[in-house]
């Protein structure tokens, strides 16, 4: 059975919530690093994301992790992960849960 | 003043050295490979099939190129055949004129299980797939000798992990 786009997006968000910056105990989704996820009619996925800082010792690892785990989702065709620093990440982008976990609330 | 200028230049280089000019990209290549077993095949034998998937065109269509590929793996291999009872086992290897043979999938050895399922060996195959032509070697062990030729299909799904500019 063909998966619909909403289900694919849901699966993508669930996968993103399993990926961590090794130095921060909050997943990249709740950390607010994911700016945009688009799934087109051909199940091609475009993810626009950022990092907490542009000096990026683990940037490649995180981006590779995002690409590889999203590509493994059933029904996904192509995955493009685009890194941007516009706008730059700041603490306000974190979810309430993340702020709580990191002691900002 | 000169020192400040050097420090500023260094800082600029550091700041922008992490700025990516490429994106991380993954896509699939699906290939169906048909293998004909000749009539009166003996119980155990090998068949070589030349495969030219047109990798250069595929990469071009996906806005990437060989130098930007990080890894190509087999995501899935399924075997389809009209009659699986003819096989005791089917193994699949990959090779090129310049690269030594690697086994990429082995059939489940459980007897009487149909359809025959293949287990990928997860060996690195990037160099094989990016070659203009590679060969697949089918090693079949048949359960007997069959008077008529028959065909099997391998449905192979390659996962290409690369950068795009």
Coordinates of C-alpha atoms in Angstrom, one line a residue:
Chain A
X1 CA 0.0 0.0 0.0
X2 CA 1.3 3.5 -0.9
X3 CA 2.1 5.7 2.0
X4 CA 0.6 9.2 2.0
X5 CA 2.8 12.2 2.4
X6 CA 1.5 13.0 5.9
X7 CA 2.5 9.6 7.1
X8 CA 5.9 9.9 5.5
X9 CA 6.4 13.3 7.2
X10 CA 5.3 11.8 10.5
X11 CA 7.9 9.0 10.0
X12 CA 10.6 11.6 9.2
X13 CA 9.9 13.6 12.3
X14 CA 10.0 10.4 14.4
X15 CA 13.4 9.5 12.9
X16 CA 14.7 13.0 13.4
X17 CA 13.8 12.7 17.1
X18 CA 16.3 9.8 17.4
X19 CA 19.3 11.8 16.2
X20 CA 21.5 13.8 18.6
X21 CA 24.4 16.2 18.5
X22 CA 26.8 14.1 20.6
X23 CA 27.5 17.0 22.9
X24 CA 23.8 17.9 23.7
X25 CA 21.4 15.5 25.4
X26 CA 18.4 16.7 23.3
X27 CA 17.4 15.4 19.9
X28 CA 18.0 17.7 16.9
X29 CA 14.3 18.1 16.3
X30 CA 13.5 19.4 19.7
X31 CA 16.7 21.3 19.7
X32 CA 15.1 23.3 16.8
X33 CA 17.8 22.4 14.2
X34 CA 15.3 21.3 11.6
X35 CA 14.0 24.4 9.7
X36 CA 12.0 22.7 7.0
X37 CA 10.9 19.2 5.8
X38 CA 9.3 18.9 2.4
X39 CA 8.0 15.7 0.8
X40 CA 6.9 15.9 -2.8
X41 CA 4.5 13.7 -4.8
X42 CA 7.4 11.4 -5.8
X43 CA 8.4 10.8 -2.2
X44 CA 11.5 13.0 -2.6
X45 CA 12.4 14.6 0.7
X46 CA 14.2 17.9 1.2
X47 CA 15.4 18.8 4.7
X48 CA 16.7 22.2 5.5
X49 CA 18.5 22.2 8.8
X50 CA 21.1 24.1 10.9
X51 CA 23.6 23.5 13.6
X52 CA 24.0 25.2 17.0
X53 CA 27.2 26.9 15.7
X54 CA 28.9 27.2 12.4
X55 CA 32.2 25.8 13.7
X56 CA 31.3 22.3 13.0
X57 CA 33.4 19.4 14.4
X58 CA 30.5 16.9 14.1
X59 CA 28.5 18.6 11.4
X60 CA 29.2 16.0 8.8
X61 CA 28.3 13.2 11.2
X62 CA 24.9 14.8 12.0
X63 CA 24.0 15.6 8.4
X64 CA 25.1 12.1 7.3
X65 CA 23.0 10.6 10.1
X66 CA 19.9 12.6 9.0
X67 CA 20.3 11.6 5.4
X68 CA 21.0 7.9 6.0
X69 CA 18.2 7.4 8.6
X70 CA 15.6 9.3 6.5
X71 CA 16.6 7.4 3.4
X72 CA 15.9 4.1 5.3
X73 CA 12.2 5.1 5.8
X74 CA 10.0 2.9 3.8
X75 CA 8.7 4.7 0.7
X76 CA 11.2 7.5 0.7
X77 CA 12.8 7.9 -2.7
X78 CA 15.5 10.6 -2.6
X79 CA 16.8 12.6 0.4
X80 CA 18.5 16.0 0.2
X81 CA 19.9 17.5 3.4
X82 CA 20.7 21.2 3.1
X83 CA 22.7 22.9 5.8
X84 CA 22.0 26.6 6.4
X85 CA 23.0 29.2 8.9
X86 CA 20.3 31.6 7.8
X87 CA 18.8 32.3 10.2
X88 CA 21.4 31.4 12.8
X89 CA 20.1 29.0 15.5
X90 CA 19.3 30.4 18.9
X91 CA 17.9 29.1 22.1
X92 CA 14.4 30.3 21.4
X93 CA 14.1 27.7 18.7
X94 CA 14.2 24.9 21.2
X95 CA 11.0 23.1 22.2
X96 CA 9.7 23.7 25.7
X97 CA 10.7 20.2 26.6
X98 CA 14.2 20.8 25.4
X99 CA 14.5 24.0 27.3
X100 CA 13.3 22.2 30.4
X101 CA 15.8 19.4 29.9
X102 CA 18.7 21.8 29.4
X103 CA 17.7 23.9 32.4
X104 CA 16.6 27.0 30.5
X105 CA 13.2 27.1 32.2
Chain B
X1 CA 48.0 46.7 12.4
X2 CA 49.5 44.0 10.2
X3 CA 48.9 41.5 13.1
X4 CA 45.3 42.5 13.4
X5 CA 44.8 42.1 9.6
X6 CA 46.3 38.6 9.7
X7 CA 44.1 37.7 12.7
X8 CA 41.0 38.9 11.0
X9 CA 41.9 36.9 7.8
X10 CA 42.5 33.8 9.9
X11 CA 39.1 34.3 11.7
X12 CA 37.3 34.7 8.4
X13 CA 38.9 31.5 7.1
X14 CA 37.9 29.7 10.2
X15 CA 34.3 31.0 10.2
X16 CA 33.7 30.2 6.5
X17 CA 35.7 26.9 6.3
X18 CA 32.7 25.1 7.8
X19 CA 30.2 26.7 5.5
X20 CA 29.1 23.9 3.1
X21 CA 29.0 24.4 -0.6
X22 CA 27.3 21.0 -1.0
X23 CA 24.3 19.1 0.3
X24 CA 24.0 15.6 1.6
X25 CA 22.1 13.4 -0.8
X26 CA 20.8 9.9 -1.0
X27 CA 18.9 8.1 -3.8
X28 CA 18.0 4.7 -5.0
X29 CA 18.8 2.8 -8.2
X30 CA 16.5 0.0 -9.0
X31 CA 17.7 -2.7 -11.4
X32 CA 16.1 -5.8 -12.6
X33 CA 18.5 -8.5 -13.8
X34 CA 17.2 -11.5 -15.7
X35 CA 19.2 -14.7 -15.7
X36 CA 18.4 -17.5 -18.1
X37 CA 19.2 -21.0 -17.0
X38 CA 19.8 -23.1 -20.1
X39 CA 18.0 -26.3 -20.7
X40 CA 19.6 -29.4 -19.2
X41 CA 21.7 -27.3 -16.8
X42 CA 23.7 -29.5 -14.5
X43 CA 23.0 -29.3 -10.8
X44 CA 25.6 -26.7 -9.9
X45 CA 26.9 -24.0 -12.3
X46 CA 27.6 -20.4 -12.8
X47 CA 26.2 -17.8 -15.2
X48 CA 27.8 -14.4 -15.9
X49 CA 25.6 -11.5 -16.8
X50 CA 27.0 -8.1 -18.0
X51 CA 25.3 -5.1 -16.5
X52 CA 25.6 -1.6 -17.7
X53 CA 23.3 0.6 -15.6
X54 CA 24.6 3.9 -17.2
X55 CA 25.9 5.2 -13.9
X56 CA 27.2 8.4 -15.5
X57 CA 23.8 9.4 -16.8
X58 CA 22.1 8.4 -13.5
X59 CA 24.5 10.5 -11.5
X60 CA 24.1 13.5 -13.9
X61 CA 20.3 13.3 -13.6
X62 CA 20.7 13.4 -9.9
X63 CA 23.1 16.4 -10.0
X64 CA 26.0 14.5 -8.6
X65 CA 29.2 12.8 -9.9
X66 CA 31.5 9.9 -9.1
X67 CA 33.9 11.9 -7.0
X68 CA 31.1 13.0 -4.7
X69 CA 29.8 9.5 -4.0
X70 CA 30.4 8.4 -0.4
X71 CA 29.1 4.9 -0.6
X72 CA 26.9 2.6 -2.6
X73 CA 25.2 -0.3 -0.8
X74 CA 22.6 -2.9 -1.6
X75 CA 19.4 -2.0 0.2
X76 CA 17.5 -5.0 -1.0
X77 CA 17.7 -8.0 -3.4
X78 CA 14.6 -10.0 -4.2
X79 CA 14.5 -13.0 -6.4
X80 CA 11.5 -13.9 -8.5
X81 CA 11.1 -17.1 -10.3
X82 CA 8.2 -19.2 -11.6
X83 CA 9.3 -22.3 -9.7
X84 CA 11.5 -22.0 -6.7
X85 CA 11.4 -25.7 -6.1
X86 CA 14.1 -26.0 -8.8
X87 CA 16.7 -24.5 -6.6
X88 CA 18.7 -25.7 -3.7
X89 CA 20.5 -22.5 -3.5
X90 CA 21.3 -19.3 -5.4
X91 CA 24.3 -17.0 -4.7
X92 CA 25.1 -13.8 -6.4
X93 CA 28.6 -12.2 -6.8
X94 CA 29.8 -9.0 -8.4
X95 CA 33.0 -8.4 -10.4
X96 CA 34.5 -6.3 -13.1
X97 CA 37.4 -6.9 -15.5
X98 CA 39.6 -5.1 -12.9
X99 CA 38.0 -5.9 -9.6
X100 CA 38.0 -9.3 -7.9
X101 CA 34.8 -11.1 -7.3
X102 CA 32.8 -10.4 -4.2
X103 CA 29.7 -12.3 -3.0
X104 CA 26.9 -9.8 -2.5
X105 CA 24.0 -12.2 -1.6
X106 CA 23.5 -15.7 -0.5
X107 CA 20.3 -17.6 -0.5
X108 CA 18.7 -18.8 2.7
X109 CA 19.8 -22.3 3.2
X110 CA 16.5 -23.4 4.8
X111 CA 15.3 -26.3 2.6
X112 CA 11.8 -26.2 1.3
X113 CA 11.3 -22.4 2.0
X114 CA 9.7 -20.6 -0.9
X115 CA 10.2 -18.2 -2.3
X116 CA 14.0 -18.4 -2.0
X117 CA 15.1 -15.4 0.0
X118 CA 18.5 -13.8 -0.4
X119 CA 20.6 -12.3 2.4
X120 CA 22.9 -9.4 1.5
X121 CA 26.5 -9.7 2.6
X122 CA 26.9 -5.9 2.9
X123 CA 30.3 -5.8 1.2
X124 CA 31.4 -2.4 -0.2
X125 CA 30.3 -2.2 -3.8
X126 CA 30.9 1.4 -4.8
X127 CA 33.8 0.7 -7.1
X128 CA 31.8 -2.0 -8.9
X129 CA 28.7 0.1 -9.5
X130 CA 30.6 3.1 -10.7
X131 CA 32.5 1.1 -13.3
X132 CA 31.1 1.4 -16.8
X133 CA 30.2 -2.3 -16.8
X134 CA 30.1 -4.8 -14.1
X135 CA 29.2 -8.4 -14.1
X136 CA 26.9 -10.4 -11.9
X137 CA 27.7 -14.0 -11.4
X138 CA 24.8 -16.3 -10.5
X139 CA 25.8 -19.5 -8.8
X140 CA 22.9 -21.9 -8.9
X141 CA 22.6 -25.2 -7.3
X142 CA 19.6 -26.9 -8.9
X143 CA 17.5 -29.7 -7.4
X144 CA 17.8 -31.6 -10.6
X145 CA 18.3 -31.4 -14.3
X146 CA 15.5 -29.6 -16.3
X147 CA 14.8 -30.2 -20.0
X148 CA 13.6 -26.7 -20.7
X149 CA 15.4 -23.4 -20.0
X150 CA 13.9 -21.1 -17.4
X151 CA 14.4 -17.6 -16.2
X152 CA 14.9 -15.9 -12.8
X153 CA 14.9 -12.2 -12.0
X154 CA 16.9 -10.4 -9.4
X155 CA 15.2 -7.1 -8.3
X156 CA 18.1 -5.1 -6.8
X157 CA 17.8 -1.8 -5.0
X158 CA 21.0 0.1 -4.6
X159 CA 21.3 3.0 -2.2
X160 CA 23.7 5.7 -3.3
X161 CA 24.9 8.1 -0.6
X162 CA 26.6 11.2 -2.0
X163 CA 27.0 14.9 -1.9
X164 CA 25.4 17.2 -4.4
X165 CA 26.8 20.6 -5.3

